[in-house]
Coordinates of C-alpha atoms and ligand atoms in Angstrom, one line a residue:
Chain A
X191 CA -0.1 0.0 0.2
X192 CA 3.4 1.9 1.1
X193 CA 4.4 1.8 -2.7
X194 CA 1.3 2.8 -4.3
X195 CA 0.6 6.0 -2.3
X196 CA 4.2 6.9 -3.1
X197 CA 4.1 6.4 -7.0
X198 CA 0.6 8.1 -6.8
X199 CA 2.4 11.1 -4.5
X200 CA 5.0 11.4 -7.3
X201 CA 2.0 12.0 -9.4
X202 CA 2.7 15.7 -8.1
X203 CA 5.7 16.3 -8.9
X204 CA 4.8 15.9 -12.9
X205 CA 2.7 19.2 -11.9
X206 CA 5.4 20.9 -10.5
X207 CA 6.7 20.1 -14.0
X208 CA 4.4 21.3 -15.9
X209 CA 4.8 24.7 -14.3
X210 CA 7.7 25.5 -15.8
X211 CA 8.1 29.0 -18.1
X212 CA 9.8 27.1 -21.2
X213 CA 9.0 27.6 -24.7
X214 CA 7.0 24.0 -25.4
X215 CA 5.3 24.8 -21.7
X216 CA 4.2 27.9 -23.5
X217 CA 2.1 26.3 -26.5
X218 CA -1.0 25.5 -26.0
X219 CA -2.4 23.2 -24.3
X220 CA -4.9 21.9 -27.6
X221 CA -1.7 21.8 -30.1
X222 CA 0.3 20.1 -27.5
X223 CA -2.3 17.4 -27.4
X224 CA -3.1 17.2 -31.4
X225 CA 0.3 17.5 -31.8
X226 CA -0.1 14.6 -29.5
X227 CA -1.9 12.2 -30.8
X228 CA -1.4 12.5 -34.0
X229 CA 2.1 11.2 -33.2
X230 CA 1.2 8.7 -31.7
X231 CA -1.2 7.5 -34.2
X232 CA 1.7 7.7 -36.9
X233 CA 3.1 5.4 -35.3
X234 CA 0.8 2.5 -34.6
X235 CA -0.2 2.4 -38.0
X236 CA 3.7 1.0 -39.0
X237 CA 3.3 -2.6 -40.1
X238 CA 3.8 -4.7 -37.0
X239 CA 7.5 -5.8 -38.2
X240 CA 8.9 -1.7 -38.4
X241 CA 11.9 -1.2 -36.8
X242 CA 13.9 0.9 -38.9
X243 CA 11.5 3.0 -39.4
X244 CA 10.4 3.9 -36.0
X245 CA 14.0 5.8 -35.2
X246 CA 13.8 8.8 -36.9
X247 CA 10.1 8.8 -34.3
X248 CA 12.7 9.6 -31.4
X249 CA 13.1 13.1 -32.5
X250 CA 9.9 14.0 -31.5
X251 CA 10.4 13.5 -27.7
X252 CA 14.6 13.7 -27.7
X253 CA 13.1 17.7 -29.3
X254 CA 10.0 18.6 -26.5
X255 CA 13.2 16.8 -23.3
X256 CA 15.2 18.6 -24.3
X257 CA 13.8 22.3 -24.7
X258 CA 11.3 21.4 -22.4
X259 CA 13.9 20.8 -20.2
X260 CA 12.6 17.6 -18.4
X261 CA 14.2 14.8 -16.3
X262 CA 14.9 12.5 -19.2
X263 CA 16.3 9.5 -15.9
X264 CA 12.4 10.1 -14.3
X265 CA 11.0 9.8 -17.4
X266 CA 13.0 6.3 -18.0
X267 CA 11.5 5.9 -14.4
X268 CA 7.7 6.2 -14.9
X269 CA 8.0 4.6 -18.5
X270 CA 10.0 1.1 -16.3
X271 CA 7.1 0.9 -14.6
X272 CA 4.7 0.5 -17.0
X273 CA 7.3 -1.8 -19.1
X274 CA 6.1 -4.7 -18.5
X275 CA 2.9 -5.1 -19.6
X276 CA 4.4 -4.0 -22.7
X277 CA 6.3 -7.2 -22.5
X278 CA 4.0 -9.6 -21.8
X279 CA 1.8 -8.5 -25.5
X280 CA 4.7 -9.1 -26.4
X281 CA 6.7 -11.6 -25.2
X282 CA 5.2 -14.3 -27.4
X283 CA 5.9 -13.5 -30.4
X284 CA 9.4 -15.7 -30.4
X285 CA 7.9 -18.6 -29.8
X286 CA 4.9 -17.9 -32.1
X287 CA 6.6 -16.3 -34.9
X288 CA 9.7 -18.8 -35.9
X289 CA 9.9 -17.4 -39.6
X290 CA 13.6 -16.8 -40.4
X291 CA 13.8 -13.4 -41.5
X292 CA 17.7 -12.6 -40.6
X293 CA 20.1 -14.6 -41.4
X294 CA 23.4 -12.9 -39.5
X295 CA 26.4 -15.8 -40.4
X296 CA 24.9 -18.9 -37.1
X297 CA 22.1 -16.5 -36.3
X298 CA 19.4 -16.4 -37.7
X299 CA 16.4 -13.9 -36.9
X300 CA 12.8 -14.3 -35.9
X301 CA 9.3 -12.4 -37.5
X302 CA 9.0 -13.0 -33.8
X303 CA 11.9 -11.6 -32.3
X304 CA 11.4 -8.8 -35.1
X305 CA 7.9 -8.4 -33.3
X306 CA 8.5 -7.9 -30.6
X307 CA 11.0 -5.5 -30.7
X308 CA 9.0 -3.5 -32.4
X309 CA 6.7 -3.7 -29.9
X310 CA 8.5 -2.2 -26.9
X311 CA 9.5 0.7 -29.7
X312 CA 6.4 1.4 -29.6
X313 CA 5.4 0.7 -26.2
X314 CA 8.5 3.3 -25.5
X315 CA 7.7 5.9 -28.1
X316 CA 3.8 6.2 -27.3
X317 CA 3.7 6.3 -23.7
X318 CA 7.0 8.6 -23.5
X319 CA 4.5 10.8 -25.3
X320 CA 1.6 10.8 -23.2
X321 CA 3.6 11.0 -20.1
X322 CA 6.0 14.3 -21.4
X323 CA 2.5 15.0 -22.4
X324 CA 1.7 15.2 -19.1
X325 CA 4.9 16.7 -18.4
X326 CA 4.6 19.9 -20.0
X327 CA 1.4 20.7 -19.9
X328 CA -0.1 19.9 -17.2
X329 CA -3.7 17.5 -16.4
X330 CA -5.8 20.1 -16.0
X331 CA -5.1 21.6 -19.4
X332 CA -5.6 18.9 -21.1
X333 CA -8.6 17.9 -19.7
X334 CA -9.5 21.8 -21.1
X335 CA -8.2 21.0 -24.3
X336 CA -10.1 18.2 -24.6
X337 CA -13.0 20.4 -23.9
X338 CA -12.5 22.9 -26.2
X339 CA -12.2 19.7 -28.8
X340 CA -15.9 19.2 -27.8
X341 CA -15.6 15.6 -25.8
X342 CA -18.4 15.4 -23.9
X343 CA -18.1 17.2 -21.2
X344 CA -19.7 14.4 -18.5
X345 CA -16.0 12.8 -19.5
X346 CA -14.3 15.9 -18.9
X347 CA -15.8 16.9 -15.8
X348 CA -15.2 13.5 -14.2
X349 CA -11.0 13.5 -15.0
X350 CA -10.7 16.4 -13.0
X351 CA -12.5 15.4 -10.3
X352 CA -10.5 11.8 -10.5
X353 CA -7.4 14.0 -10.7
X354 CA -8.7 15.9 -7.7
X355 CA -9.8 13.4 -5.1
X356 CA -7.5 10.8 -6.1
X357 CA -5.2 11.3 -3.4
X358 CA -7.8 11.8 -0.9
X359 CA -9.6 8.4 -1.5
X360 CA -5.4 7.0 -1.5
X361 CA -4.9 8.8 1.9
X362 CA -7.8 6.9 3.4
X363 CA -7.6 4.4 1.7
X364 CA -4.2 3.9 3.3
X365 CA -5.5 4.9 6.9
X366 CA -8.1 2.1 6.8
X367 CA -5.3 -0.6 6.0
X368 CA -3.2 0.9 8.6
X369 CA -5.7 0.1 10.8
X370 CA -5.9 -2.7 10.0
X371 CA -2.2 -3.7 9.9
X372 CA -2.0 -1.6 13.4
X373 CA -4.7 -4.8 15.3
X374 CA -2.8 -8.2 13.2
X375 CA 0.5 -9.6 14.1
X376 CA 2.1 -12.4 11.9
X377 CA 0.1 -11.3 9.1
X378 CA -2.8 -12.8 10.3
X379 CA -6.5 -11.3 9.8
X380 CA -6.6 -10.5 6.4
X381 CA -9.2 -13.1 5.8
X382 CA -11.5 -12.4 2.6
X383 CA -13.9 -11.1 5.0
X384 CA -12.4 -8.1 6.5
X385 CA -10.9 -7.8 2.7
X386 CA -14.8 -7.3 1.8
X387 CA -15.5 -5.0 5.1
X388 CA -12.1 -2.6 3.8
X389 CA -13.8 -2.3 0.6
X390 CA -17.3 -2.0 2.4
X391 CA -16.4 0.5 4.6
X392 CA -14.2 3.0 1.9
X393 CA -17.1 2.5 -0.9
X394 CA -19.4 3.9 2.1
X395 CA -17.0 7.1 3.1
X396 CA -16.5 7.5 -0.6
X397 CA -19.7 8.4 -1.6
X398 CA -20.0 10.5 1.5
X399 CA -17.3 12.4 1.1
X400 CA -19.3 12.7 -2.6
X401 CA -22.7 13.6 -1.1
X402 CA -21.1 16.6 1.2
X403 CA -18.9 17.5 -1.8
X404 CA -21.8 17.5 -3.7
X405 CA -23.8 19.9 -1.4
X406 CA -20.8 22.3 -1.4
X407 CA -21.7 22.6 -4.2
X408 CA -25.1 23.2 -3.8
X409 CA -24.7 25.9 -1.6
X410 CA -22.5 27.4 -4.1
X411 CA -25.2 27.6 -6.9
X412 CA -24.7 24.6 -8.8
X413 CA -27.0 24.1 -11.2
X414 CA -25.1 21.3 -13.2
X415 CA -22.8 23.1 -15.0
X416 CA -19.5 23.9 -14.2
X417 CA -17.7 27.4 -15.7
X418 CA -14.2 27.2 -16.4
X419 CA -12.5 30.9 -16.3
X420 CA -9.8 30.2 -18.2
X421 CA -10.2 30.7 -22.4
X422 CA -7.8 29.4 -24.6
X423 CA -6.2 31.9 -26.5
X424 CA -4.3 30.5 -29.7
X425 CA -1.8 31.3 -31.6
X426 CA 0.4 32.1 -34.7
X427 CA 3.4 30.1 -32.3
X428 CA 0.6 27.2 -31.8
X429 CA -0.3 26.5 -35.1
X430 CA 3.2 26.5 -36.4
X431 CA 4.2 23.4 -33.7
X432 CA 1.2 21.7 -34.7
X433 CA 2.2 22.4 -38.6
X434 CA 5.5 21.7 -38.1
X435 CA 5.5 19.0 -36.7
X436 CA 2.1 16.9 -39.0
X437 CA 5.1 17.7 -41.6
X438 CA 8.1 16.5 -39.5
X439 CA 5.4 13.4 -39.3
X440 CA 4.2 12.2 -42.6
X441 CA 8.1 13.0 -43.7
X442 CA 9.3 10.5 -41.0
X443 CA 6.5 7.6 -41.4
X444 CA 5.7 7.7 -45.7
X445 CA 10.5 8.7 -46.4
X446 CA 12.2 5.7 -44.9
X447 CA 15.1 8.2 -43.7
X448 CA 17.3 5.5 -43.2
X449 CA 16.9 3.6 -45.7
X450 CA 17.9 6.6 -47.1
X451 CA 20.4 7.6 -45.9
X452 CA 21.9 4.6 -45.8
X453 CA 21.9 5.0 -49.7
X454 CA 23.9 7.6 -48.9
X455 CA 26.9 6.2 -46.6
X456 CA 26.9 3.2 -49.2
X457 CA 27.3 5.6 -52.1
X458 CA 29.5 8.5 -50.5
X459 CA 31.8 4.5 -50.5
X460 CA 30.8 3.0 -53.5
Chain B
X134 CA -36.0 44.2 6.2
X135 CA -36.6 42.8 9.9
X136 CA -34.2 42.7 12.3
X137 CA -34.5 38.8 12.8
X138 CA -31.6 38.1 10.8
X139 CA -32.6 34.0 11.5
X140 CA -35.7 32.7 12.7
X141 CA -35.6 28.9 13.7
X142 CA -39.3 27.7 15.1
X143 CA -39.6 24.4 16.9
X144 CA -37.4 22.6 14.5
X145 CA -36.9 19.1 14.4
X146 CA -35.2 16.4 11.9
X147 CA -34.6 12.6 12.1
X148 CA -32.4 11.1 10.0
X149 CA -33.2 8.7 7.5
X150 CA -32.0 5.5 10.2
X151 CA -34.0 7.3 12.1
X152 CA -31.4 9.1 14.8
X153 CA -33.3 12.6 16.0
X154 CA -31.3 14.6 15.7
X155 CA -32.8 18.0 16.8
X156 CA -35.6 18.1 18.7
X157 CA -37.4 21.1 19.3
X158 CA -35.3 24.5 18.5
X159 CA -36.4 27.3 18.6
X160 CA -34.5 31.0 18.6
X161 CA -33.7 33.8 16.9
X162 CA -30.6 35.9 16.2
X163 CA -30.4 39.8 14.8
X164 CA -28.4 41.6 12.7
X165 CA -24.5 41.7 12.8
X166 CA -24.9 39.2 15.6
X167 CA -22.2 36.4 16.4
X168 CA -23.2 33.6 17.8
X169 CA -21.1 29.9 19.5
X170 CA -22.9 26.7 19.4
X171 CA -21.8 24.5 21.7
X172 CA -22.4 21.6 22.8
X173 CA -21.0 17.8 23.5
X174 CA -20.4 15.4 20.1
X175 CA -23.6 14.1 18.3
X176 CA -25.2 16.6 19.6
X177 CA -26.6 18.2 16.4
X178 CA -24.6 20.6 15.8
X179 CA -23.6 20.3 12.2
X180 CA -27.2 18.8 11.0
X181 CA -29.0 22.7 12.4
X182 CA -26.3 24.9 10.5
X183 CA -27.5 22.3 7.4
X184 CA -30.8 23.7 8.3
X185 CA -29.6 27.5 8.1
X186 CA -29.3 27.3 3.8
X187 CA -31.3 24.5 3.4
X188 CA -28.8 21.1 2.7
X189 CA -31.7 19.8 4.6
X190 CA -35.1 20.1 5.2
X191 CA -36.8 19.5 8.4
X192 CA -39.4 16.8 9.4
X193 CA -41.3 19.7 11.2
X194 CA -41.0 24.0 12.4
X195 CA -39.5 26.4 9.7
X196 CA -37.0 28.3 9.4
X197 CA -36.6 31.7 8.2
X198 CA -33.4 33.7 7.3
X199 CA -34.2 37.3 6.5
X200 CA -37.8 38.1 4.6
X201 CA -37.6 34.6 3.5
X202 CA -38.8 31.7 4.9
X203 CA -37.0 28.8 3.8
X204 CA -39.0 26.9 1.5
X205 CA -38.0 24.9 -2.2
X206 CA -39.3 28.9 -3.9
X207 CA -36.2 30.6 -2.1
X208 CA -33.4 28.4 -1.7
X209 CA -31.4 29.8 -4.2
X210 CA -31.3 33.4 -2.8
X211 CA -30.8 32.5 1.1
X212 CA -27.7 30.0 0.0
X213 CA -26.5 33.4 -1.6
X214 CA -27.6 35.5 2.2
X215 CA -25.6 31.8 4.2
X216 CA -21.9 31.4 3.2
X217 CA -21.8 28.1 4.4
X218 CA -18.3 26.8 5.3
X219 CA -17.5 23.5 6.1
X220 CA -16.1 22.0 8.6
X221 CA -13.6 19.4 6.7
X222 CA -12.1 22.3 3.7
X223 CA -12.0 19.0 0.9
X224 CA -15.2 19.1 0.3
X225 CA -15.5 22.4 0.1
X226 CA -12.7 22.8 -2.4
X227 CA -13.7 20.7 -5.1
X228 CA -11.8 22.7 -8.4
X229 CA -8.4 21.8 -10.2
X230 CA -7.3 25.5 -9.1
X231 CA -7.6 28.2 -5.4
X232 CA -9.0 30.1 -8.1
X233 CA -10.6 28.3 -9.9
X234 CA -12.6 27.6 -6.4
X235 CA -12.8 30.9 -5.8
X236 CA -14.3 31.7 -7.9
X237 CA -16.9 29.4 -8.5
X238 CA -20.4 30.1 -7.6
X239 CA -19.4 33.7 -8.6
X240 CA -20.3 32.5 -11.9
X241 CA -22.7 30.1 -10.9
X242 CA -24.3 33.4 -9.8
X243 CA -24.0 35.3 -13.7
X244 CA -22.2 37.7 -13.1
X245 CA -19.6 38.6 -16.1
X246 CA -15.4 37.7 -16.0
X247 CA -14.2 39.9 -15.2
X248 CA -16.6 41.0 -12.0
X249 CA -15.8 37.4 -10.9
X250 CA -11.5 38.3 -11.4
X251 CA -12.6 41.2 -9.1
X252 CA -14.2 39.6 -6.4
X253 CA -12.6 36.5 -6.7
X254 CA -8.6 39.0 -5.9
X255 CA -10.8 40.5 -3.1
X256 CA -11.9 37.4 -1.7
X257 CA -8.4 35.9 -1.4
X258 CA -6.8 39.0 -0.4
X259 CA -8.9 39.7 2.7
X260 CA -7.8 36.0 4.1
X261 CA -4.6 36.4 3.2
X262 CA -4.1 34.0 0.7
X263 CA -3.8 36.2 -3.0
X264 CA -0.2 34.1 -3.5
X265 CA -1.9 30.7 -3.3
X266 CA -4.4 31.8 -6.8
X267 CA -3.0 29.0 -9.2
X268 CA -2.0 26.3 -6.1
X269 CA -3.8 23.2 -7.1
X270 CA -5.7 22.6 -3.6
X271 CA -4.8 19.3 -2.6
X272 CA -1.7 20.8 -2.1
X273 CA -2.5 23.7 0.2
X274 CA -1.8 23.3 3.8
X275 CA -4.3 22.4 6.9
X276 CA -4.3 26.6 7.6
X277 CA -4.2 27.7 3.6
X278 CA -7.2 25.0 2.9
X279 CA -9.3 26.4 5.8
X280 CA -8.7 30.1 4.4
X281 CA -9.8 29.7 1.0
X282 CA -12.6 27.3 2.3
X283 CA -14.1 30.8 3.3
X284 CA -12.6 33.1 0.7
X285 CA -14.6 30.5 -1.3
X286 CA -17.5 32.0 0.6
X287 CA -16.9 35.5 1.3
X288 CA -17.1 35.6 -3.3
X289 CA -20.1 35.3 -2.6
X290 CA -20.6 38.6 -0.5
X291 CA -23.6 36.5 2.0
X292 CA -25.4 38.1 4.1
X293 CA -24.6 35.7 7.3
X294 CA -21.3 33.1 7.6
X295 CA -22.1 30.2 8.5
X296 CA -19.0 28.1 10.3
X297 CA -18.8 23.9 11.6
X298 CA -15.6 24.0 13.7
X299 CA -13.9 26.4 12.1
X300 CA -10.7 25.6 14.3
X301 CA -10.3 21.7 14.7
X302 CA -7.8 20.7 13.4
X303 CA -5.4 24.1 13.1
X304 CA -2.3 24.7 15.2
X305 CA -2.0 27.4 17.9
X306 CA -0.8 30.0 15.7
X307 CA -2.7 29.1 12.6
X308 CA -5.8 28.9 14.9
X309 CA -5.3 32.3 16.3
X310 CA -4.7 34.5 12.9
X311 CA -8.0 32.2 11.5
X312 CA -10.2 34.0 14.9
X313 CA -8.5 37.0 14.3
X314 CA -9.8 36.9 10.5
X315 CA -13.1 36.5 11.6
X316 CA -13.6 39.0 14.7
X317 CA -12.6 41.3 11.2
X318 CA -15.4 40.9 9.7
X319 CA -19.0 42.3 10.3
X320 CA -21.2 40.1 9.1
X321 CA -23.6 37.6 11.0
X322 CA -21.6 34.6 12.8
X323 CA -23.2 31.5 13.3
X324 CA -19.8 28.8 14.2
X325 CA -20.6 25.8 15.5
X326 CA -17.3 24.8 17.7
X327 CA -15.9 22.2 20.7
X328 CA -13.3 25.3 21.3
X329 CA -14.9 27.5 23.3
X330 CA -12.1 30.2 24.0
X331 CA -12.5 30.7 20.5
X332 CA -16.2 31.3 20.8
X333 CA -15.8 33.9 24.2
X334 CA -13.1 36.2 22.3
X335 CA -15.3 35.4 19.2
X336 CA -19.1 35.6 19.5
X337 CA -21.1 37.8 22.6
X338 CA -23.3 35.6 22.7
X339 CA -23.8 31.0 23.3
X340 CA -26.2 28.7 22.5
X341 CA -25.8 25.1 24.0
X342 CA -27.2 22.1 22.3
X343 CA -27.3 19.0 24.0
X344 CA -29.1 15.8 22.3
X345 CA -31.0 17.6 19.8
X346 CA -32.4 20.2 22.4
X347 CA -31.2 24.1 23.5
X348 CA -30.2 24.0 27.4
X349 CA -28.9 27.5 27.3
X350 CA -28.9 30.4 25.5
X351 CA -27.6 33.7 27.2
X352 CA -24.1 36.0 27.1
X353 CA -21.4 33.7 26.5
X354 CA -19.0 35.2 30.0
X355 CA -22.5 34.0 31.9
X356 CA -22.9 30.2 30.2
X357 CA -19.6 29.1 30.2
X358 CA -19.1 30.9 34.3
X359 CA -21.7 28.7 34.8
X360 CA -20.4 25.0 35.9
X361 CA -23.6 23.3 36.4
X362 CA -24.4 23.8 33.6
X363 CA -21.0 22.5 31.2
X364 CA -20.9 19.6 33.2
X365 CA -24.8 18.1 32.1
X366 CA -24.1 19.4 28.3
X367 CA -20.3 17.7 28.4
X368 CA -18.7 20.5 27.9
X369 CA -16.1 22.1 30.3
X370 CA -14.9 25.9 31.2
X371 CA -12.9 27.6 29.1
X372 CA -9.4 27.5 29.2
X373 CA -9.1 30.6 29.7
X374 CA -11.4 31.1 31.9
X375 CA -10.2 28.5 34.6
X376 CA -7.4 29.5 37.2
X377 CA -4.3 28.5 36.6
X378 CA -3.6 24.8 37.3
X379 CA 0.1 25.6 37.8
X380 CA -0.6 29.2 40.5
X381 CA -2.6 27.0 42.6
X382 CA -0.8 23.9 43.3
X383 CA 1.4 26.1 44.4
X384 CA -0.9 28.1 46.8
X385 CA -0.6 27.7 49.9
X386 CA -2.8 26.8 52.4
Ligands
LIG691 N1 -25.8 10.4 8.2 C1 -26.0 10.9 8.9 N2 -27.3 10.0 9.0 C2 -27.8 9.1 10.2 N3 -27.1 9.7 11.5 C3 -26.4 11.1 11.9 C4 -25.9 11.4 10.9 N4 -25.2 12.5 10.4 C5 -25.4 12.2 11.9 N5 -26.3 12.4 13.0 C6 -26.4 11.4 13.5 O1 -27.2 13.0 14.2 C7 -26.6 12.9 15.5 C8 -26.6 15.1 15.4 O2 -25.0 14.5 14.4 P1 -24.2 16.6 14.7 O3 -25.3 17.2 13.9 O4 -23.8 15.5 13.0 O5 -23.7 16.2 15.2 P2 -22.5 17.8 16.1 O6 -22.2 18.1 14.9 O7 -22.7 18.2 17.0 O8 -21.5 16.4 16.9 C9 -26.0 11.9 15.9 O9 -25.7 11.5 16.8 C10 -25.2 11.7 14.8 O10 -24.7 10.4 14.9
LIG692 MG1 -20.1 18.4 13.6

């Protein structure tokens, strides 16, 4: 439990990162959300054996991290936290797909290993891009951008409230768990019965909390609509940002840069 | 305008599970008064407060705020008049930033954005929390949360401030700051509390509640020197009215 607590408390570090004032941070959230979505779409649209074609796409995270002044090692750590998912999605490929596609002397590389590598690359790129988006934009601004994109308000509000109260819920849960631990010894006492009662308590507390929040909202004139103050102003630079990256992505997607580069090098040494 | 700003008449309330939380309460509060509601845990203070802005509807009896009896039709104007500061600021601060939170009420009132901005700044300045404007509420300290919660209510320009245990969970210095802040307000104040020392400083008048009934209603200084009454209501003289334990012990026989 303590671990979950920490993993989440770290999230507020993202908020600190998002509060910076680098050129990347100042780009309109909508431009960043859109660019990131396009990036992810391009990356997943490659065929399953793609490896070299994906490599140029690392330019995007590299540029964002450098200009956005983000701590690379921290982002990598977060990436590793979720990496097992990608690993288990791809790990069976080498056993299922044993067709040899490359031969280095005695070494045969099968299609399975290539698609496994491709999955890991794609995972790194897409999740990395999402993390970078949060660290350069902030969760609230992303929600605001989603709202401007006409995502139904109710979903956006759900996200916002989740983000606001997740910390309190986790704290409440860890208090319950601690209370239990203080009264049990040798790891005994965590029966199904106790666990379900803990969960029941947590649910009740959550419902009570929700009722009180709703009451507090009603007291201040809540009528079913939440009005946010901030109005986003899109500027020329924001179009340039999104347009520029889109162009770059298209080039990376449809022109095989590593192959061109290879040809070029080969051309130099005939 | 009548000078009785809050009028509660034979109020009774049973929770859905049958708990009789309020058993026939009547009192009136005049314009500009500061009244402390004191009583043991479970006496019914919070339940009573929730009736004052229509968050709960009485099982029987009536509540009158200013010129309006509290009915579903007058609910909105009553809620503008009565500003409620909840016991747990986390319940009251639900927006992504302090600024959004303070703006929430005024925006719902339909004020134009530039006016809302002014209100937000004034309210935050009043509680000395303007520097917290862009912070997310969950990262504030207990005292800061309390101050911002009060600002969210001030931004709606209420006539009456209703507060549920405002000094609970505050350290002594933060508590002192809060008391100073509250004493600077000219609103009609109704404060439910266990903190009798605060009541003594802020409120001229005290209503003692025990098991959903009023057991005393009068000058704070009179009530807090009536030991019999305090004992029966599960309370104790405020520390500032008790003899100093150290000096008393040292007294020569
Ligand atoms: N939601 C509820 N459902 C049932 N009973 C409640 C509820 N809230 C409070 N009570 C009961 O009503 C009585 C008065 O509670 P409350 O007004 O919270 O007291 P106080 O604020 O003075 O400590 C208590 O006996 C309490 O257990
Ligand atoms: Mg209470």
